Short mmCIF file of C-alpha atoms in Angstrom, two decimals:
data_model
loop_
_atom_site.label_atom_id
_atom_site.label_comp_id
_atom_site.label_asym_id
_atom_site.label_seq_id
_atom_site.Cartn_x
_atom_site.Cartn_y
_atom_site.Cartn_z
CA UNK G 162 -4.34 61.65 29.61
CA UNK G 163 -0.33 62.91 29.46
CA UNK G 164 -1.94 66.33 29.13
CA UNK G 165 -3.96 65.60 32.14
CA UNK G 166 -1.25 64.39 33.58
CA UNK G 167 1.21 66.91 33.18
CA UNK G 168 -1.20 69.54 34.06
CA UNK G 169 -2.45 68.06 37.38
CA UNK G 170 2.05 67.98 38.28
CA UNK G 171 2.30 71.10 37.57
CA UNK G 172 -0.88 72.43 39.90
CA UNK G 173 0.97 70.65 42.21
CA UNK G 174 4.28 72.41 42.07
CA UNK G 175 2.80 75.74 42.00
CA UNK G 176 0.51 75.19 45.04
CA UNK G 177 3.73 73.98 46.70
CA UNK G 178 5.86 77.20 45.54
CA UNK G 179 3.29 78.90 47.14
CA UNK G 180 3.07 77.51 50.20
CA UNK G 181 6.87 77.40 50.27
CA UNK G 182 6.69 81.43 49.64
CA UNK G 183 3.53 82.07 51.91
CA UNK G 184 6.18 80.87 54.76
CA UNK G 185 8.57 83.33 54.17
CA UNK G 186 6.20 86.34 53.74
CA UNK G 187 5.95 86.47 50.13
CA UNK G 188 3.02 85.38 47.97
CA UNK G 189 3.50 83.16 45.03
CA UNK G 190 2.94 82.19 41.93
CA UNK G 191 -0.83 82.32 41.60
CA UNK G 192 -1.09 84.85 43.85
CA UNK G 193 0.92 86.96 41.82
CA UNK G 194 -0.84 85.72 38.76
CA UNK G 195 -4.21 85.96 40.13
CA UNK G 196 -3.04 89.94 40.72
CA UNK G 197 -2.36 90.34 37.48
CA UNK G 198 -6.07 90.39 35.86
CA UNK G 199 -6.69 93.34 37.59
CA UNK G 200 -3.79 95.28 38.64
CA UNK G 201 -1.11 96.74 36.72
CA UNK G 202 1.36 93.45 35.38
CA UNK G 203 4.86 93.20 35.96
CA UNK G 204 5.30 92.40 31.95
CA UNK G 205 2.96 94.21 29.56
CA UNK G 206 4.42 92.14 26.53
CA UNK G 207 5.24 89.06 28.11
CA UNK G 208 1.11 88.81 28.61
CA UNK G 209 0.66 89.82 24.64
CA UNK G 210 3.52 86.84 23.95
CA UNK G 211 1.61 84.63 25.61
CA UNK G 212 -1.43 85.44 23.86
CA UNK G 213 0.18 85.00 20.93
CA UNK G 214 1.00 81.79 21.56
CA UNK G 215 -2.33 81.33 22.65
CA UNK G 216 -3.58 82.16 18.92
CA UNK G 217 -1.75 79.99 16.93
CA UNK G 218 -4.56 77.97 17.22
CA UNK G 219 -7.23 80.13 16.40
CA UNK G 220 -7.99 80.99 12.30
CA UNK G 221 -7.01 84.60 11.46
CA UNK G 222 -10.45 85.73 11.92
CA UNK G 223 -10.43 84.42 15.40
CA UNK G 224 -6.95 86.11 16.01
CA UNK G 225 -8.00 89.45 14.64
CA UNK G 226 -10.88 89.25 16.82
CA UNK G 227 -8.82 88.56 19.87
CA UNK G 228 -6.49 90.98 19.46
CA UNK G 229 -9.06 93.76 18.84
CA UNK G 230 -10.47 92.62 22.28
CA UNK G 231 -7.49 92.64 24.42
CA UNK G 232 -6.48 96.34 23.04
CA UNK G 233 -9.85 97.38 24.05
CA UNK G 234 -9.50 96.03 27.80
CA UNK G 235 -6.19 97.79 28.02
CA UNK G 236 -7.25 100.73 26.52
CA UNK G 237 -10.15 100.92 29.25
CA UNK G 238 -7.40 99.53 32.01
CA UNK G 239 -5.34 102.68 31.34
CA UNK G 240 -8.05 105.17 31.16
CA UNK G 241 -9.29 104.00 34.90
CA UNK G 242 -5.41 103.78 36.02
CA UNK G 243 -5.14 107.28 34.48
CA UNK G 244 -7.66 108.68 36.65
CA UNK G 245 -6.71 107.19 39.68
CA UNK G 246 -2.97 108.07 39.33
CA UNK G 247 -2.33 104.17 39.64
CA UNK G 248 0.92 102.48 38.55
CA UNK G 249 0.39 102.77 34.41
CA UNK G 250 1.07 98.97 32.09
CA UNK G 251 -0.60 97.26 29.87
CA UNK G 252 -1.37 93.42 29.54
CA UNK G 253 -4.05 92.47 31.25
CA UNK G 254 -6.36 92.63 27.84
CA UNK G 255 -4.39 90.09 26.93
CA UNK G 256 -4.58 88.10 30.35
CA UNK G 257 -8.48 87.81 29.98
CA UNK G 258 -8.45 86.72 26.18
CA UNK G 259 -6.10 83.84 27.11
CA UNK G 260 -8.98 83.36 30.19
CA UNK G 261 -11.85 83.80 28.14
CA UNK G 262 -10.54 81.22 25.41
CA UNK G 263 -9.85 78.56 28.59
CA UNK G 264 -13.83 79.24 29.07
CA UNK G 265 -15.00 79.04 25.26
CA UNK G 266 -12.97 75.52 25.33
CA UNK G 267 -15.08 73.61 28.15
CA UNK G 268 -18.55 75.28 27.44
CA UNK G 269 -18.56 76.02 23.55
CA UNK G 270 -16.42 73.38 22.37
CA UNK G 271 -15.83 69.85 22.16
CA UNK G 272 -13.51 66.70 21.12
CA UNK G 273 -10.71 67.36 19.55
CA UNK G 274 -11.05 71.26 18.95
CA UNK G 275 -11.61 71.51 22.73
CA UNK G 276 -8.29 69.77 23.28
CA UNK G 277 -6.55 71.47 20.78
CA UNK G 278 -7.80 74.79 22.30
CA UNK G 279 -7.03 74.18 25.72
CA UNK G 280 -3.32 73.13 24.69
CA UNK G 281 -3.45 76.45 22.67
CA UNK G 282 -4.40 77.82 26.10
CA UNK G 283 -2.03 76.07 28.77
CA UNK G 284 0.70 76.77 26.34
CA UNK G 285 0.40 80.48 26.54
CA UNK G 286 -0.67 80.34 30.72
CA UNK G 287 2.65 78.32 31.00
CA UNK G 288 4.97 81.33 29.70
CA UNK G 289 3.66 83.72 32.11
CA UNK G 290 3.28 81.65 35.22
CA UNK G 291 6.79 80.03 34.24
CA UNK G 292 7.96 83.73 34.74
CA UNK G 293 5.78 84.17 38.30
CA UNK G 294 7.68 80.38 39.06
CA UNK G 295 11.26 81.49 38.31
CA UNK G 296 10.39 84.82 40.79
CA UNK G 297 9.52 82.78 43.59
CA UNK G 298 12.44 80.14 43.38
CA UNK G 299 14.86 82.84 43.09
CA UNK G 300 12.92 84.03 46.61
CA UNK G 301 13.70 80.68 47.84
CA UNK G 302 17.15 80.28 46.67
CA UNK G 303 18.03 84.04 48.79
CA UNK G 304 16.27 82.48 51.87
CA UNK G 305 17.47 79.27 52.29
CA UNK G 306 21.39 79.36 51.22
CA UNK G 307 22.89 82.22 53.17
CA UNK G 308 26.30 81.36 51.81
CA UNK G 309 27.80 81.69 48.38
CA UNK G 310 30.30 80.11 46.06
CA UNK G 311 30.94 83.16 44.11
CA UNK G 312 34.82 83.22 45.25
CA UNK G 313 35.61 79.37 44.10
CA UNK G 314 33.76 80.80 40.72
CA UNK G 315 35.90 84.27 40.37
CA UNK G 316 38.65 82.21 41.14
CA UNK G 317 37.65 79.55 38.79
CA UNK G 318 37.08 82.24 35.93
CA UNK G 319 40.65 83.90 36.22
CA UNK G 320 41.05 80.48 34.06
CA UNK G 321 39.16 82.14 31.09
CA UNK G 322 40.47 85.36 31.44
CA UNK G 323 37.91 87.00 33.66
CA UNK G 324 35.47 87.98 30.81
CA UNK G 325 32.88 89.41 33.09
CA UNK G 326 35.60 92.19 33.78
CA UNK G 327 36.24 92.69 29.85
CA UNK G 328 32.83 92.51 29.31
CA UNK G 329 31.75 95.26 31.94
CA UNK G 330 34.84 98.08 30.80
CA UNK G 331 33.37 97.48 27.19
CA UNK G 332 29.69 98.00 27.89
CA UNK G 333 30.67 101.24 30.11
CA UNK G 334 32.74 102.10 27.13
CA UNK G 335 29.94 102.26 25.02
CA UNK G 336 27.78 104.62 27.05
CA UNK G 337 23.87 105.01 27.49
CA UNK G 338 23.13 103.48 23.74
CA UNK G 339 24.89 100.14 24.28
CA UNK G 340 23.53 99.74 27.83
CA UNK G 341 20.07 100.08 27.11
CA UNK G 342 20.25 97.78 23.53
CA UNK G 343 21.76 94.99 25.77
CA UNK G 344 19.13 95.31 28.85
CA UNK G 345 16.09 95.52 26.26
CA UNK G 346 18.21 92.23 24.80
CA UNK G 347 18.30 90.83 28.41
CA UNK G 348 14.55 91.55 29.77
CA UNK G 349 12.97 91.03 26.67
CA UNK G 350 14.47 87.70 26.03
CA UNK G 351 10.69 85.70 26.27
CA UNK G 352 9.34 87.61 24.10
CA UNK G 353 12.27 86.74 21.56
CA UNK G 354 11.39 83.17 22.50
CA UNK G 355 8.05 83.71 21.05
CA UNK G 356 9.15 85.08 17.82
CA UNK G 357 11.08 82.21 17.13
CA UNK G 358 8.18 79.64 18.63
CA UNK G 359 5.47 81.21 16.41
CA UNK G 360 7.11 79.85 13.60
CA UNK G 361 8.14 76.99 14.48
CA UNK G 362 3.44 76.60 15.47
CA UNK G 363 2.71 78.55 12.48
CA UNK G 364 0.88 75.47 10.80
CA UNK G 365 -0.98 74.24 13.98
CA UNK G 366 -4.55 76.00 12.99
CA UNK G 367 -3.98 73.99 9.99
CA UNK G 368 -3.10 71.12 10.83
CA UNK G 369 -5.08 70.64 14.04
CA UNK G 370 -1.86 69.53 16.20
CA UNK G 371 1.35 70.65 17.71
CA UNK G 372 4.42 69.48 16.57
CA UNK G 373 6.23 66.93 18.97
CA UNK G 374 9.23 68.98 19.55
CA UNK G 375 9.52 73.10 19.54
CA UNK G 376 11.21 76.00 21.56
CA UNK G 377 8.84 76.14 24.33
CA UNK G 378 8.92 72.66 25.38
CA UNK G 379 12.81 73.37 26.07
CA UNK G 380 12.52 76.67 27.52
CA UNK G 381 10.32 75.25 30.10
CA UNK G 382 12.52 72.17 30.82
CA UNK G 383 15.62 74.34 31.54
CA UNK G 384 13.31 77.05 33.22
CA UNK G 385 12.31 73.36 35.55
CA UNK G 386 15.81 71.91 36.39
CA UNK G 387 18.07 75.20 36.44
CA UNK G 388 16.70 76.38 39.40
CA UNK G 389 17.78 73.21 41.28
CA UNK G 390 21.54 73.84 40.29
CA UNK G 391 21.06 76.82 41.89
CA UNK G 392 19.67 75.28 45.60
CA UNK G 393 22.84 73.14 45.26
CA UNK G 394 25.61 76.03 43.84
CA UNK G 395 23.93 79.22 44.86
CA UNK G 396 26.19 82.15 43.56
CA UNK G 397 25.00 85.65 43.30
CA UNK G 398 27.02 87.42 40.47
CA UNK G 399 30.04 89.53 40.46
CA UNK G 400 28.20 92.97 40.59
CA UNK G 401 26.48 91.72 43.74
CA UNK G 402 29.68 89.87 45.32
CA UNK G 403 32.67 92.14 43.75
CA UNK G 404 30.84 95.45 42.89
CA UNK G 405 28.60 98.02 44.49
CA UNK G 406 25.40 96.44 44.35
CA UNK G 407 26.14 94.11 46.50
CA UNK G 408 26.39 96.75 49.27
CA UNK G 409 28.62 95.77 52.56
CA UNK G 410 27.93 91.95 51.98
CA UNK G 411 30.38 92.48 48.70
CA UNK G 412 33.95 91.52 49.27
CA UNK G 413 35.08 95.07 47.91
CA UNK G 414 33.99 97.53 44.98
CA UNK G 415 36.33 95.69 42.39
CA UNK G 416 33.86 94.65 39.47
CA UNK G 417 34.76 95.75 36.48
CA UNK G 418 37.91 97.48 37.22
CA UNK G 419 39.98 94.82 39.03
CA UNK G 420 40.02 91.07 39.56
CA UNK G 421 39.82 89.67 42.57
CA UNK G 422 42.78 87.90 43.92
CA UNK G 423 42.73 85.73 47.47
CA UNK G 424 42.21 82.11 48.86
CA UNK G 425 38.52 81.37 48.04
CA UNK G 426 36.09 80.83 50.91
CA UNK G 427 32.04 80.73 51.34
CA UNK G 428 31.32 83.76 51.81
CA UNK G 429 27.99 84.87 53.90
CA UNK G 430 25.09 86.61 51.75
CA UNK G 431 21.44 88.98 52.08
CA UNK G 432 18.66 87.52 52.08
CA UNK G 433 17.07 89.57 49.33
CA UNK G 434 19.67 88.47 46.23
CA UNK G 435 18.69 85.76 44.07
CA UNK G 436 21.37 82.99 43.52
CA UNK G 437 20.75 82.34 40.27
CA UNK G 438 24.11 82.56 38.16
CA UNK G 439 25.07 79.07 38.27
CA UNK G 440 24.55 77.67 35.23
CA UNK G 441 23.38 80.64 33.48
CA UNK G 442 19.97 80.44 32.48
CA UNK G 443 19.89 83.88 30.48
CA UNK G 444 22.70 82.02 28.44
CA UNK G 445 20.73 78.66 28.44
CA UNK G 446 17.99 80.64 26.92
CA UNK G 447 19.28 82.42 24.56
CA UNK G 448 21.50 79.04 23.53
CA UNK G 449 18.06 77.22 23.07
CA UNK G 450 16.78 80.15 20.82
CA UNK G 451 19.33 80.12 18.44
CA UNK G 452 19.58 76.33 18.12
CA UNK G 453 16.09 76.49 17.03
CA UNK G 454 16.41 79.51 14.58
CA UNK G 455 18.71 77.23 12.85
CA UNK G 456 15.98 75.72 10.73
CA UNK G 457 14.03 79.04 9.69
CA UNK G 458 14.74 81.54 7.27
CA UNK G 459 17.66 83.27 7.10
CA UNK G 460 16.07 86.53 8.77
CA UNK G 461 15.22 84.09 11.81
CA UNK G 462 18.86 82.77 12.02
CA UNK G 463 20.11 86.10 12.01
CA UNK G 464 17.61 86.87 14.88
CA UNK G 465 18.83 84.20 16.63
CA UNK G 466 22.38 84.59 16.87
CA UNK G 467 22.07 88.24 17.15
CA UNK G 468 20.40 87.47 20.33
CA UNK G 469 22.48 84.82 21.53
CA UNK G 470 25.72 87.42 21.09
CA UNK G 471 23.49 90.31 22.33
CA UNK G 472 22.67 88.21 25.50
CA UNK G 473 26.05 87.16 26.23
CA UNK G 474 27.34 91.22 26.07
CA UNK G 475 24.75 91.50 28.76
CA UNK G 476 24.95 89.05 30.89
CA UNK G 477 28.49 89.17 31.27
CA UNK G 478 28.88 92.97 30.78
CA UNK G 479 26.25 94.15 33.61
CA UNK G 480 28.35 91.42 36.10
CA UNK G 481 25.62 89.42 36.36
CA UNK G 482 27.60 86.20 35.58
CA UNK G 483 30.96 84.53 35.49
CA UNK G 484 32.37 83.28 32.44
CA UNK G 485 32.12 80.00 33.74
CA UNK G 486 28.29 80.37 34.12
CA UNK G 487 28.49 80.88 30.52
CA UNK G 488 30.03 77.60 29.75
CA UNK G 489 28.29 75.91 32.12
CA UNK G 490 24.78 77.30 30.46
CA UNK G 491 25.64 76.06 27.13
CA UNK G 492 26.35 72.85 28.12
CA UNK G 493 23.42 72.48 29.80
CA UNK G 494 21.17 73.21 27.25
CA UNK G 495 22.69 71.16 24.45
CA UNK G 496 22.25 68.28 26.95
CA UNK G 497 19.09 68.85 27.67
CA UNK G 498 18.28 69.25 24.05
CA UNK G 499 19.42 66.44 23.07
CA UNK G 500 17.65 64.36 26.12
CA UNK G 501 14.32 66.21 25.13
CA UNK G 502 14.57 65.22 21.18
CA UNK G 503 15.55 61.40 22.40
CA UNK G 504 12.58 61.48 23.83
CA UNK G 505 10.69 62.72 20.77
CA UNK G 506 12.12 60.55 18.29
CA UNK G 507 12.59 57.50 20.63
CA UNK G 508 15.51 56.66 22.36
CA UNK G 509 18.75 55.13 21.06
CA UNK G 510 22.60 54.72 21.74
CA UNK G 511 23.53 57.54 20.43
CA UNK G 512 20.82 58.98 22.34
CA UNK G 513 21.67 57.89 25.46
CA UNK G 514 25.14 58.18 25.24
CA UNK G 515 25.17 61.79 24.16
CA UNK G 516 22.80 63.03 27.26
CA UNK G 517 25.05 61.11 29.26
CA UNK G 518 28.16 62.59 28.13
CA UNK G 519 26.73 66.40 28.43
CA UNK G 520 25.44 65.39 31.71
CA UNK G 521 29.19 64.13 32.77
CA UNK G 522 30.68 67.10 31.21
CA UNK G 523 28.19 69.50 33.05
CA UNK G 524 28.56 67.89 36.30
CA UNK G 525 32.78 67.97 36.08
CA UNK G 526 32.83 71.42 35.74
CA UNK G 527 30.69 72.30 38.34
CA UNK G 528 32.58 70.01 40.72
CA UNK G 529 35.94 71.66 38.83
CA UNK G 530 34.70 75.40 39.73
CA UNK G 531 34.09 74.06 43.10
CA UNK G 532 37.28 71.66 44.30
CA UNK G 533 39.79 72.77 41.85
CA UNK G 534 39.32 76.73 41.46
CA UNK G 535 42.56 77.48 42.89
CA UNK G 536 44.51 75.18 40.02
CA UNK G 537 42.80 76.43 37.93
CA UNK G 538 43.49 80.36 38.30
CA UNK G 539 47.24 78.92 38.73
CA UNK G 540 47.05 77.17 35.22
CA UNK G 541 44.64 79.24 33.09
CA UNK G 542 46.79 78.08 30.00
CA UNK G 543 46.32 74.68 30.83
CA UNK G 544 42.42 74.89 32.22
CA UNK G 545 41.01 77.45 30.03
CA UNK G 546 41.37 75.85 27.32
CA UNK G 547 40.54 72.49 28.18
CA UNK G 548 36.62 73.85 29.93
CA UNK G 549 36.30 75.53 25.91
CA UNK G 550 37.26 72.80 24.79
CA UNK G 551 35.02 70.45 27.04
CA UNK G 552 31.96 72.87 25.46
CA UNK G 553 32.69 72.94 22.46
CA UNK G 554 33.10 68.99 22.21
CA UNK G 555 29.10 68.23 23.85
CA UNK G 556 28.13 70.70 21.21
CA UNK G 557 30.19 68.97 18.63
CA UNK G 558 28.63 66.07 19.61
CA UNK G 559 25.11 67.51 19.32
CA UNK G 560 25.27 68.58 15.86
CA UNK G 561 26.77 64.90 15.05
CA UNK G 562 24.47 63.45 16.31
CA UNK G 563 21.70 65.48 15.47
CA UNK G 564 22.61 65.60 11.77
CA UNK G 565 21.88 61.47 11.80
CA UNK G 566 18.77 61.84 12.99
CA UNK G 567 18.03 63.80 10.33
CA UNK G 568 15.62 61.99 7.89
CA UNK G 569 17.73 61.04 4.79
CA UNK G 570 16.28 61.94 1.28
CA UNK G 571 15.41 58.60 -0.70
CA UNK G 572 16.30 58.98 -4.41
CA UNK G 573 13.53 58.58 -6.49
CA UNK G 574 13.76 55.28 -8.63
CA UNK G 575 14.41 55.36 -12.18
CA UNK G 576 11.65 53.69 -14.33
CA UNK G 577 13.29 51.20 -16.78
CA UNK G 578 12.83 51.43 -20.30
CA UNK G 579 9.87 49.21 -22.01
CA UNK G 580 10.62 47.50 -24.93
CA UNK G 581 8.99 48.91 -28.46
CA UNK G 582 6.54 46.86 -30.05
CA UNK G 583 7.41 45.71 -33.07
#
């Protein structure tokens, strides 16, 4: 029934992003999905992610099977886009697998292996129309805010030392092999979510259930809410607001040579450019990742933090966020981490009082960037420290806490001698 549930919401939103986007021109989410099982897709290996999310529950026989049958489609997708000169990608093999299997669960199974199928299947639909979701909320966020914070936030960042600027010298300093590590980092940062998801589900054919807590469950959760911060603090980025891409709507051509200097205003915006810095969800993301690489091997932690670095050198060295985005995005998945594993294990004070204090925490620096950006550029000795300092205590916190929940190892009792017989 929660399954039910959830999925019946979740129709719901999308037929509503769709209608919202249908007004302004644009289709949505299932329209764009719908597209996708024929014509080329946007993301070739964001569809064979999903799959494989699809397959953890499916025995290796099964999975071999599928995967033989979704090269095959692609293979005959690209000889027919070959000959018509059409726009060449791969992915929609695995598009009609993850279909196909939704049919195989209602007409050739039953009871519990249909449900566990079906959750196989919703869990890999839900990473790909999660992406087509995010693409039309970042349409609605361009539409309906035509002014920006970005000022209050470059102002706000001159408090940390304008890293974005630092960031963007460095990554033009390192030429054509550093740019294109950091934007494979940056686009491909699903599909790292899968690696580290697939082991975290690598027992489910086994065992015949999911666990109660993994990577995806989070990834959707701040894929739900961040959008929201952005409809209330819609800021564009400084390559958009300070640099060339943002054309004559940018204040001047100063990102990443100089930092901007002025009174901060709202500044008036196109209606084609996303707000979607603040929090950073990139950051988020990759935050969420590496938290949950902490419990695999040590290859996967290494994965996990390399990606976490590798996604902060992006994100901050192609200006597409502030250094307070980036603090803002780690606080805001720690808290919603911790809210989403209260839930799981039931909730308790320390629960309750550490979503409460990332929540406060998260909220005061928003309102900080907002009301108290020009303090803060006049004090960066006094505020820069104290917003690191603010992050690094709800994270702090986290591992605290989370290290009590931790099931404690029960020694094993020692048998007591028995008398000899005489």
């Amino acid at each position: 029934m929660l399954w039910t549930a959830a999925a019946v919401v979740a129709l719901g939103f999308l037929v509503a992003l769709e209608i919202a986007a249908r007004h302004y021109g644009m289709p949505g989410p299932i329209t764009n999905q719908a597209r996708e099982v024929i014509f080329a897709p946007k993301s070739g290996p964001l569809l064979y992610a999903s799959m494989a999310l699809m397959m953890v529950v499916l025995t290796w026989r099964e999975r071999w099977i599928a995967a033989g049958v979704a090269v095959g489609i692609d293979v005959v997708f690209f000889l027919v886009r070959w000959a018509l000169d059409a726009k060449m990608m791969f992915g929609n093999g695995a598009l009609w697998v993850v279909l196909g299997y939704a049919v195989i669960a209602v007409t050739r199974r039953t009871g519990r292996e249909r449900a566990l199928l079906l959750k196989g299947v919703g869990l890999g639909l839900l990473l790909v129309t999660g992406r087509k979701t995010g693409d039309t909320w970042l349409l609605i966020t361009s539409k309906t805010r035509p002014t920006v914070l970005d000022q209050y936030v470059a102002t706000a960042d001159h408090a940390l030392g304008d890293p974005s600027w630092l960031a963007g010298r460095i990554v033009n300093a390192t030429g054509t092999i550093g740019s294109h590590v950091l934007d494979y980092v940056y686009i491909q940062l699903a599909v790292a979510a899968v690696v580290v998801a697939l082991y975290q589900l690598r027992s489910v054919a086994t065992e015949r259930r999911f666990p109660s807590h993994h990577l995806v469950r989070t990834f959707l959760v701040i894929g739900l809410l961040g959008p929201g911060i952005y409809m209330i603090f819609p800021v564009v980025g400084p390559i958009f607001a300070y640099g060339a891409d943002g054309g004559h709507w940018a204040v001047a051509d100063l990102w990443p040579n100089t930092p901007p200097t002025g009174v901060p205003h709202h500044m008036p915006f196109n209606e084609i450019t996303p707000r979607n810095c603040m929090p950073s969800l990139h950051t988020a993301w990759a935050t969420a990742i590496f938290i949950h690489s902490r419990k695999g091997p040590r290859i996967l932690r290494f994965f996990g933090a390399f990606w976490l670095i590798a996604t902060l050198g992006a994100t901050l060295g192609f200006g597409y966020h502030y250094g307070t985005d980036i603090v803002a995005g780690v606080v805001f998945t720690f808290t919603i981490e911790a809210a989403l594993r209260s839930l799981e294990r039931g909730w308790d004070r320390s629960g309750i009082q550490l979503v409460a204090y990332g929540a406060t925490v998260f909220t005061a620096l928003l309102v900080s960037y907002r009301y108290l950006s020009v303090e803060m550029a006049e004090q960066p000795w006094v505020f820069g420290p104290l917003m690191i300092l603010a992050m690094v205590s709800v994270i702090y916190g986290y591992i605290r806490t989370a290290r009590q929940w931790e099931p404690k190892a029960v020694p094993a009792r020692q048998r007591e001698p028995q008398p000899e017989l005489v």
